Coordinates of N, CA and C in Angstrom, one line a residue:
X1 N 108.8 82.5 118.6 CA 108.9 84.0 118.3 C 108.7 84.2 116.8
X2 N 108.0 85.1 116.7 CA 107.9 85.5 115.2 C 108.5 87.2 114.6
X3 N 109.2 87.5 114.0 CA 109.1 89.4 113.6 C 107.9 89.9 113.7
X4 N 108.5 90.8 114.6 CA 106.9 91.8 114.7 C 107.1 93.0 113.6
X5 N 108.0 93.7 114.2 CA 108.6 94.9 113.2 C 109.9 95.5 113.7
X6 N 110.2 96.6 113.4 CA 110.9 97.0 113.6 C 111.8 99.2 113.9
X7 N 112.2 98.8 114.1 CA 112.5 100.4 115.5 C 113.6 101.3 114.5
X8 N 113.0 102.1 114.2 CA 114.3 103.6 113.7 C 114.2 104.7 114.8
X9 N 115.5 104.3 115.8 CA 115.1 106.1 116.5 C 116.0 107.3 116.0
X10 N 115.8 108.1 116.9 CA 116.2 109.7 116.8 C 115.9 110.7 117.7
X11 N 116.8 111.4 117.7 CA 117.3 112.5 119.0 C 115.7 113.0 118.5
X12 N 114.9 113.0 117.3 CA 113.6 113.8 117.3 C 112.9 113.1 116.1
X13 N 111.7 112.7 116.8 CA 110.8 112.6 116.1 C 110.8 112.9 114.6
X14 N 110.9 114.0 114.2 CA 110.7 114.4 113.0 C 112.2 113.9 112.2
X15 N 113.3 113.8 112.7 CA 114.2 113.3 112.4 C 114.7 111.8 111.7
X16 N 113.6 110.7 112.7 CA 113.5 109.6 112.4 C 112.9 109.6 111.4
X17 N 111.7 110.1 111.6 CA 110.8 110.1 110.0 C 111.8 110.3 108.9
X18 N 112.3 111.1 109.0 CA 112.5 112.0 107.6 C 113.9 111.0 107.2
X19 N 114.5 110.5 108.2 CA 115.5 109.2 107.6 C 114.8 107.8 106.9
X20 N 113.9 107.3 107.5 CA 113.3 106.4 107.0 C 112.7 106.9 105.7
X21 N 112.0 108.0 105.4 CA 110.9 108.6 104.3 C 112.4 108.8 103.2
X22 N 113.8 109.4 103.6 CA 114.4 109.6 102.5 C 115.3 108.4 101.7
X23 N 115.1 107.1 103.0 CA 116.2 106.1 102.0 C 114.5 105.0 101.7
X24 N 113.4 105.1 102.2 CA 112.8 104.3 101.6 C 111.7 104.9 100.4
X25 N 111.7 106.2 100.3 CA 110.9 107.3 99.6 C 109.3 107.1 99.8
X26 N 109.0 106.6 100.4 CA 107.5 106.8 100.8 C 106.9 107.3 101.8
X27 N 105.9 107.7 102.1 CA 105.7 108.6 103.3 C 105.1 107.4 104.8
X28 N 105.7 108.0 105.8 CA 105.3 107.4 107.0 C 103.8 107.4 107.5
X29 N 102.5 107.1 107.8 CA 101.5 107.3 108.3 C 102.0 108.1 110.1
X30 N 100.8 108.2 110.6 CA 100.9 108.7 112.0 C 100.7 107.6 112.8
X31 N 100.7 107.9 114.4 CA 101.3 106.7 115.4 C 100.7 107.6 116.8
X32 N 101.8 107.7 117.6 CA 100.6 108.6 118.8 C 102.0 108.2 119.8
X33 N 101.5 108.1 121.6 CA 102.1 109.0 122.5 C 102.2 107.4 123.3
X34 N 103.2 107.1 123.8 CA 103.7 106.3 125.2 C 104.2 106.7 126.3
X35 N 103.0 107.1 127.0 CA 103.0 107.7 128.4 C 104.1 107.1 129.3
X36 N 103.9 105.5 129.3 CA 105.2 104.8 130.0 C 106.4 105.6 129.8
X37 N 106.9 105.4 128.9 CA 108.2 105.8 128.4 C 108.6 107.1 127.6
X38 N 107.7 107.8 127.9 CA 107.5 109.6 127.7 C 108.0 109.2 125.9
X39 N 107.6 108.4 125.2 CA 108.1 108.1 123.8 C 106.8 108.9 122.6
X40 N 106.8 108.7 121.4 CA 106.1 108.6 120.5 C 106.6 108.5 119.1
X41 N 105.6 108.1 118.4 CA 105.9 107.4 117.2 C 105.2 108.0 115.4
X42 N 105.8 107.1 114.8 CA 105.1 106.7 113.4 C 105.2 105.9 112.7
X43 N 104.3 105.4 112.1 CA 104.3 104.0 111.7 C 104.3 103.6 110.4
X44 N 105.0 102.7 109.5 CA 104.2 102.3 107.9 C 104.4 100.7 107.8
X45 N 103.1 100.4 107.6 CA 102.8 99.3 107.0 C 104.0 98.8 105.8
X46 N 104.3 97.4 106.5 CA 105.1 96.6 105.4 C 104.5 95.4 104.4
X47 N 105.1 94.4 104.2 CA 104.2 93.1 103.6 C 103.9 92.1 104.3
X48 N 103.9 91.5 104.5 CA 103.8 90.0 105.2 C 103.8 90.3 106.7
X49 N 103.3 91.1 107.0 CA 102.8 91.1 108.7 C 103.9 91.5 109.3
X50 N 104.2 92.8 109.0 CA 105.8 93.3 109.4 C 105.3 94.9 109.3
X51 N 106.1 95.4 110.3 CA 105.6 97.4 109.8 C 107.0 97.8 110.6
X52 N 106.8 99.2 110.7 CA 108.6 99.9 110.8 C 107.9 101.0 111.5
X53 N 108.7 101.1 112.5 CA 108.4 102.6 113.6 C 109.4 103.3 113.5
X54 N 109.2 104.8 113.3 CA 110.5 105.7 114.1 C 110.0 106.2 115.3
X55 N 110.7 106.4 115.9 CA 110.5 106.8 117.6 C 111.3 107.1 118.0
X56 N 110.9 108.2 119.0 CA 111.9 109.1 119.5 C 111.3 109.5 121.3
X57 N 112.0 110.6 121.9 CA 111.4 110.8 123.1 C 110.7 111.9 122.7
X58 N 109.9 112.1 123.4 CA 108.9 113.4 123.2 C 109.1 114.4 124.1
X59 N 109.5 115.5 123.8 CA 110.2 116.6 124.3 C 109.3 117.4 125.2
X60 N 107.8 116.8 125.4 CA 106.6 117.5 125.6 C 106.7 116.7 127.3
X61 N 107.4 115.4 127.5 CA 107.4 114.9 128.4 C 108.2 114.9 129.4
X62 N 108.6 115.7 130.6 CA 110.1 115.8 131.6 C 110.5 114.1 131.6
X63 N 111.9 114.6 131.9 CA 112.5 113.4 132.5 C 112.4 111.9 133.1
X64 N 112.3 111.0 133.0 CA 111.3 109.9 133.4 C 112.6 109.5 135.1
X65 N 111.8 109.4 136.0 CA 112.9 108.9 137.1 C 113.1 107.3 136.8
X66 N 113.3 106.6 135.6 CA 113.8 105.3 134.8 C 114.2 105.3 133.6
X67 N 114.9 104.8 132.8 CA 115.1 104.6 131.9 C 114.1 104.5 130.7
X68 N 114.3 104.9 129.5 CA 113.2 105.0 128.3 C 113.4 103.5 127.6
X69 N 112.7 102.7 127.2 CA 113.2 101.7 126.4 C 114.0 102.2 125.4
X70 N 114.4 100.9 124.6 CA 115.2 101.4 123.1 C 116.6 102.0 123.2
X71 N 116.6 102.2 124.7 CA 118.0 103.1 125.1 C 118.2 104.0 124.4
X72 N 116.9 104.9 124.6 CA 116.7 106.3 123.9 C 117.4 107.4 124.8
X73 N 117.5 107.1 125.7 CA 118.0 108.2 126.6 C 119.8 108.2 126.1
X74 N 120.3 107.4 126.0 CA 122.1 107.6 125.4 C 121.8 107.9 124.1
X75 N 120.8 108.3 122.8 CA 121.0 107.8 122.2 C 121.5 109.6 121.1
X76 N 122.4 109.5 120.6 CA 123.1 110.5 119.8 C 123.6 110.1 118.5
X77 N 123.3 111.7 118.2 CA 123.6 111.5 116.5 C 122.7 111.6 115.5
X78 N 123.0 111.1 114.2 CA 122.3 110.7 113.4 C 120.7 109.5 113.8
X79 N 120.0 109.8 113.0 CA 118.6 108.7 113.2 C 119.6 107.5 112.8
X80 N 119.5 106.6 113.1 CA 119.5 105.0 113.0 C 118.4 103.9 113.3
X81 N 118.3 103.1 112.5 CA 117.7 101.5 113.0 C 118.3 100.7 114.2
X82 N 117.7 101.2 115.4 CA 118.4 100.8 116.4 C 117.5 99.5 117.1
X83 N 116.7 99.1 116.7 CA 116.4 97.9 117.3 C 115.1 96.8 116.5
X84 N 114.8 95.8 116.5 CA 114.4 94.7 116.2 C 113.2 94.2 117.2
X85 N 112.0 93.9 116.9 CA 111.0 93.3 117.9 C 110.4 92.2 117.2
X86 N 110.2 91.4 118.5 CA 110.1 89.9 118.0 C 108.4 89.3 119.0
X87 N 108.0 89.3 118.2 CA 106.2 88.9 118.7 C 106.2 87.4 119.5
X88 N 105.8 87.3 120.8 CA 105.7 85.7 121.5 C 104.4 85.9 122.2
X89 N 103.4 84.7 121.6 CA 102.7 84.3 122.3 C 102.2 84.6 123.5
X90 N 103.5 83.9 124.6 CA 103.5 83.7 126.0 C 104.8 84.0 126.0
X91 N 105.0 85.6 126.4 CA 106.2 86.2 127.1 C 106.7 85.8 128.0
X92 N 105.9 85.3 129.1 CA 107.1 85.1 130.5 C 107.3 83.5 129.9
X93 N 106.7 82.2 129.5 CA 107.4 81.6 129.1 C 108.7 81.4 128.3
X94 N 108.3 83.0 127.8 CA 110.3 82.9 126.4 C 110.9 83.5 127.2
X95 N 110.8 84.4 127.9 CA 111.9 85.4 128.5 C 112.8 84.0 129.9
X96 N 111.6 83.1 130.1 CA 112.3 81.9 130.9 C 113.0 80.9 130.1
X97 N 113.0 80.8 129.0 CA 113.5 80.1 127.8 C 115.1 80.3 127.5
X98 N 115.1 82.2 127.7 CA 116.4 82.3 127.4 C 117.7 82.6 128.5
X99 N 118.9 82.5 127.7 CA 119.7 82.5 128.8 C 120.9 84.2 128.9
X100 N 119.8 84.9 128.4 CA 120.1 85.9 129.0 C 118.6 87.0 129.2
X101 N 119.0 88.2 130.1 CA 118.2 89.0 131.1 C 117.3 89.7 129.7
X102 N 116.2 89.5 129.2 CA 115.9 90.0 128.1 C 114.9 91.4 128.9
X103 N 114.8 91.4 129.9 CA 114.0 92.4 130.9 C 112.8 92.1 131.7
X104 N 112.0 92.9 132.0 CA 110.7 92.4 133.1 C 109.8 93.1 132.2
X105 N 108.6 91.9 132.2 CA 107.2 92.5 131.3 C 106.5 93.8 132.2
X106 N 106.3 95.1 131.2 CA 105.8 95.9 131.5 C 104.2 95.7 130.7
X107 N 103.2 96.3 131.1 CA 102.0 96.5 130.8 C 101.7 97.5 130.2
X108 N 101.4 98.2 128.4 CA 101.4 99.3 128.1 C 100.6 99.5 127.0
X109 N 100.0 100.4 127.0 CA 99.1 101.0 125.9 C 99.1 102.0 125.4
X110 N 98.5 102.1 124.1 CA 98.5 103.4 123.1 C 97.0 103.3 122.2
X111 N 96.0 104.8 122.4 CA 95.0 104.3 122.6 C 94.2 102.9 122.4
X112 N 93.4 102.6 121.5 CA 93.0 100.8 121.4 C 94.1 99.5 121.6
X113 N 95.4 99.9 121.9 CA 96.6 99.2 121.5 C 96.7 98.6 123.1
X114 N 96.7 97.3 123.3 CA 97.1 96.8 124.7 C 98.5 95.9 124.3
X115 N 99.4 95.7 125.3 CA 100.9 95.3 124.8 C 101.4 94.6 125.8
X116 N 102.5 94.3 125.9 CA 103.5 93.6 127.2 C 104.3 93.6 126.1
X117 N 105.3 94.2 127.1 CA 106.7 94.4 126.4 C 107.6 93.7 127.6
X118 N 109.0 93.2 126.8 CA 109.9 93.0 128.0 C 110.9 94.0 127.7
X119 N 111.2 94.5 129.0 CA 112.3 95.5 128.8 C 113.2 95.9 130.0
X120 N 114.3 96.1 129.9 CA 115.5 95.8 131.2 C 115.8 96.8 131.7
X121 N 115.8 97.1 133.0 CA 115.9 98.2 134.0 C 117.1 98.9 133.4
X122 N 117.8 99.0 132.8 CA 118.7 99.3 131.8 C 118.3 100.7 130.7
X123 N 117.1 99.5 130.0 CA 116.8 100.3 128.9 C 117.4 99.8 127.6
X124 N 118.3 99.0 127.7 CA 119.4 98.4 127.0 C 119.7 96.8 127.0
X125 N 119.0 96.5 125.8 CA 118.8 95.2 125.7 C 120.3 94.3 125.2
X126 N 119.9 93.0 125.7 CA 121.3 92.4 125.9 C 122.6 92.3 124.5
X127 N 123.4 91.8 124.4 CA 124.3 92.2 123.2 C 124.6 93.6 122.7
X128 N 124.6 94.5 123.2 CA 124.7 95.7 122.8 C 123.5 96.6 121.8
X129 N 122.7 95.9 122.5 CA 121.1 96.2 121.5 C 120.8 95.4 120.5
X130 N 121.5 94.5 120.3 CA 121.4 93.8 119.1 C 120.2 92.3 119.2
X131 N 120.1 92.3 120.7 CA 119.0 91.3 120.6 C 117.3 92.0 120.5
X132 N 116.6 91.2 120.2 CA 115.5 91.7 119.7 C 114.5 91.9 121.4
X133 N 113.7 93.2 121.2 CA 113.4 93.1 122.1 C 112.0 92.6 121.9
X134 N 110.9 92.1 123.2 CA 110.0 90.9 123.0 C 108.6 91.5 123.5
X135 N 108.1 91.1 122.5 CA 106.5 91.7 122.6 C 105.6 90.9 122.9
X136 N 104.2 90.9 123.6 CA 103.0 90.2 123.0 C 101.6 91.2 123.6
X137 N 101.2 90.9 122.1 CA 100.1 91.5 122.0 C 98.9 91.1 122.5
X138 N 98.3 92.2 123.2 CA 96.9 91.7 124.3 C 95.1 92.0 123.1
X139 N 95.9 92.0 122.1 CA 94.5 92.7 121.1 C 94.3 92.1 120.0
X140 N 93.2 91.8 119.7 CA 93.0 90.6 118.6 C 93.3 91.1 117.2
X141 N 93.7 91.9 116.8 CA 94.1 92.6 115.7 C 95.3 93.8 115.6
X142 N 96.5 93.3 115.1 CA 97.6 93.9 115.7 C 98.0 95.1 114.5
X143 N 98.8 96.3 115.0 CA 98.8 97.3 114.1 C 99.7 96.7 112.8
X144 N 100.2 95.7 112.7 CA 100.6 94.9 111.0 C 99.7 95.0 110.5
X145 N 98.5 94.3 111.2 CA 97.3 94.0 110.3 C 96.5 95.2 109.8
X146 N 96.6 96.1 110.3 CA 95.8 97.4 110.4 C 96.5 98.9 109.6
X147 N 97.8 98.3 109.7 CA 98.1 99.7 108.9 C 97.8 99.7 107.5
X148 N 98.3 100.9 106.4 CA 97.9 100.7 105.3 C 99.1 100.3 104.6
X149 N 99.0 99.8 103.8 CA 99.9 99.3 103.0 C 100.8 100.3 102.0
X150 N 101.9 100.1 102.7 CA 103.4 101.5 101.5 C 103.6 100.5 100.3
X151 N 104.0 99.4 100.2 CA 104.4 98.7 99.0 C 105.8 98.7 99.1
X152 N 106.3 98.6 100.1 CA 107.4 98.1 100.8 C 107.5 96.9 102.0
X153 N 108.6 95.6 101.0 CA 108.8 94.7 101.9 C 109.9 94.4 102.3
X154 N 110.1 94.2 103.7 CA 111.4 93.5 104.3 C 112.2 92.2 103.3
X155 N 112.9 92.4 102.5 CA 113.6 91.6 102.6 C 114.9 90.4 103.5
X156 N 115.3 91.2 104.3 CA 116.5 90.9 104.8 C 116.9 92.1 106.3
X157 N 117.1 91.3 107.1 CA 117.1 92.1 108.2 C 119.1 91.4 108.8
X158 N 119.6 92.3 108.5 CA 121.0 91.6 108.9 C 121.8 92.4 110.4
X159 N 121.8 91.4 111.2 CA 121.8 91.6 112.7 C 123.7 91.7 112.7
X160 N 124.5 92.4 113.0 CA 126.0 92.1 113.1 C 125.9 92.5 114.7
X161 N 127.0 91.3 115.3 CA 127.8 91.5 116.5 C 129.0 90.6 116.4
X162 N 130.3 91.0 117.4 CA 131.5 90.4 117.6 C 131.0 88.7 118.1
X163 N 130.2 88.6 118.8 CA 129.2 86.9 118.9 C 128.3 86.9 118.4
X164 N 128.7 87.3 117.0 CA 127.0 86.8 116.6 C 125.9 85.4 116.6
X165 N 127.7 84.5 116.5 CA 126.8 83.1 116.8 C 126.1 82.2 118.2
X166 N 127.0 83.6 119.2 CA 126.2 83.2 120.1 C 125.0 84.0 120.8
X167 N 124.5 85.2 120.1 CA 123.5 85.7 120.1 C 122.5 84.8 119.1
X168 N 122.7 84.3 117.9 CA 121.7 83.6 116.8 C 121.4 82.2 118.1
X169 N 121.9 81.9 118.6 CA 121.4 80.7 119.3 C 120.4 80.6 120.6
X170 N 121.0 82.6 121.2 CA 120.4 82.8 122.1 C 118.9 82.9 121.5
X171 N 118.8 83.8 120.5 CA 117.6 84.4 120.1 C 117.1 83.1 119.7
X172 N 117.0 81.8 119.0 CA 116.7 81.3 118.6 C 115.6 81.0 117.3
X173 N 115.7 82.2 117.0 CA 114.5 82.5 115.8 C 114.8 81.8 114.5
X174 N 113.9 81.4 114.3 CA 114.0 80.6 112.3 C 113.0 81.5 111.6
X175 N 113.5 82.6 110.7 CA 113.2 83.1 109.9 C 114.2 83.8 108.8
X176 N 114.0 83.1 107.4 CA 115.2 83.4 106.5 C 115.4 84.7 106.4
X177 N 114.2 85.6 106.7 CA 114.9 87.5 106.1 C 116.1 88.0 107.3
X178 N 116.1 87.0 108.7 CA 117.1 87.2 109.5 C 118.0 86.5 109.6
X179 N 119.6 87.2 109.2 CA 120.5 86.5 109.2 C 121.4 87.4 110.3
X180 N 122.7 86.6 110.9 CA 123.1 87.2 111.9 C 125.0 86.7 111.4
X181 N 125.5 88.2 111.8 CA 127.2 88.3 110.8 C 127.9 89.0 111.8
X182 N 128.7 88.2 111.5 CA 130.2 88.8 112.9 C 130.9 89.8 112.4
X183 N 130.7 91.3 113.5 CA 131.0 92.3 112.9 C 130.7 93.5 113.8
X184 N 130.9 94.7 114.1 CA 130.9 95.6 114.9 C 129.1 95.5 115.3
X185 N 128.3 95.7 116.5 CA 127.2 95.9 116.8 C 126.3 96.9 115.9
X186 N 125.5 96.2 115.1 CA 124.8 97.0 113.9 C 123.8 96.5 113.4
X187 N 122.5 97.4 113.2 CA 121.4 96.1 112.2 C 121.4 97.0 110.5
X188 N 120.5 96.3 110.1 CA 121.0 96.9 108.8 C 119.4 96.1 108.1
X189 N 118.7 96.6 107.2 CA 117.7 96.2 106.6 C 117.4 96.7 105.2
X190 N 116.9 95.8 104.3 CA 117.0 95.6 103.1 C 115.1 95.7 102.8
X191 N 114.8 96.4 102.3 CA 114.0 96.4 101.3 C 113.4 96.3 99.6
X192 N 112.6 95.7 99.3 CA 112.1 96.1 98.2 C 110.8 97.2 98.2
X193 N 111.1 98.0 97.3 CA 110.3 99.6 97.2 C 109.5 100.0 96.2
X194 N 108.7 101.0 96.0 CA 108.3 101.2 94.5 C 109.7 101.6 94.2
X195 N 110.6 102.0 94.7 CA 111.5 102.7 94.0 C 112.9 101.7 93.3
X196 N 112.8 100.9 93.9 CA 113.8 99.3 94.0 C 114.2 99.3 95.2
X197 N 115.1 98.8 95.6 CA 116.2 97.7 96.5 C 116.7 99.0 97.5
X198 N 116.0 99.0 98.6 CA 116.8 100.3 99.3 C 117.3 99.7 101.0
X199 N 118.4 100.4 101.5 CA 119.1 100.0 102.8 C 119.3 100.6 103.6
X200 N 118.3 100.7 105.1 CA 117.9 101.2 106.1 C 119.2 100.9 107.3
X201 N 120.2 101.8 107.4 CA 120.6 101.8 108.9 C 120.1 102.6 110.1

């Protein structure tokens, strides 16, 4: 598994944006519509093959008779960085890898974008959202590579749960910007900006 990017939601669309755009000060590009999961988005380009979504449900869409990923449907309050996605190769081989229910591969698209997500009848990925949810991409050129470049990079992505050591084992990821800290269910992300050193909850 490798970081793909990562998820800021909000009770609205414009709300996500405008949390991400005020603690990282640069502007978000556009994104589009997830029919599956009555969702939509926007997107900005990071450094090193990393980008950042806010997302939210789209108010344009009724009720879904299942659950939204991202556990958008509980989801109240303030915008937050509520989730983590982690890029694999060969999905049903890792989701068989691990030893917990990380969900069932859905099939999904957003115009040129082909995907497979795993995601749990739930909606709510295991650890209290704190494990990363798992992608692989069906398209020879993935939107990291394609977006434009903000001049903002991930430094440090800091994952807290009450097990966090036994979530870091589950997930099994080796990459130094992720570190995982025992501590109420929370991610928390570090940037470098034009503006300096800024911190995305």
């Amino acid at each position: 598994m490798t970081l793909d990017h990562l998820a800021v939601a909000g009770e609205t669309l414009e709300a996500a944006v405008a949390h991400v755009e005020d603690v990282l000060g640069v502007k978000m590009g556009p994104g589009g519509d997830h029919a599956h999961f009555g969702t939509h988005n926007q997107l900005l380009g990071l450094a090193d093959g990393v980008y950042l979504e806010a997302i939210a449900a789209n108010p344009a869409v009724e009720r879904l008779p299942y659950p939204r990923w991202f556990d958008l449907d509980r989801l109240k309050g303030a915008p937050r960085l509520g989730n983590w996605i982690c890029r694999s190769d060969d999905l049903c081989t890792e989701l068989a890898r691990l030893d917990v229910d990380a969900g069932k591969v859905i099939h999904l698209a957003r115009g040129d974008l082909r995907w497979r997500m795993a995601v749990p009848d739930s909606g709510m990925l295991p650890y209290d959202n704190c494990f990363p949810a798992l992608i692989q991409w069906d398209v020879a050129v993935t939107p990291a590579e394609i977006l434009t470049p903000s001049g903002v990079a991930l430094t440090r992505i800091e994952v807290a749960h009450p097990k966090a050591t036994d979530l870091e084992k589950s997930v099994g990821l080796t990459d130094p910007r992720v570190v995982f800290v025992t501590g109420n269910p929370e991610l928390q992300a570090t940037f470098d900006t034009p503006h300096g050193v800024r911190v995305l909850r």
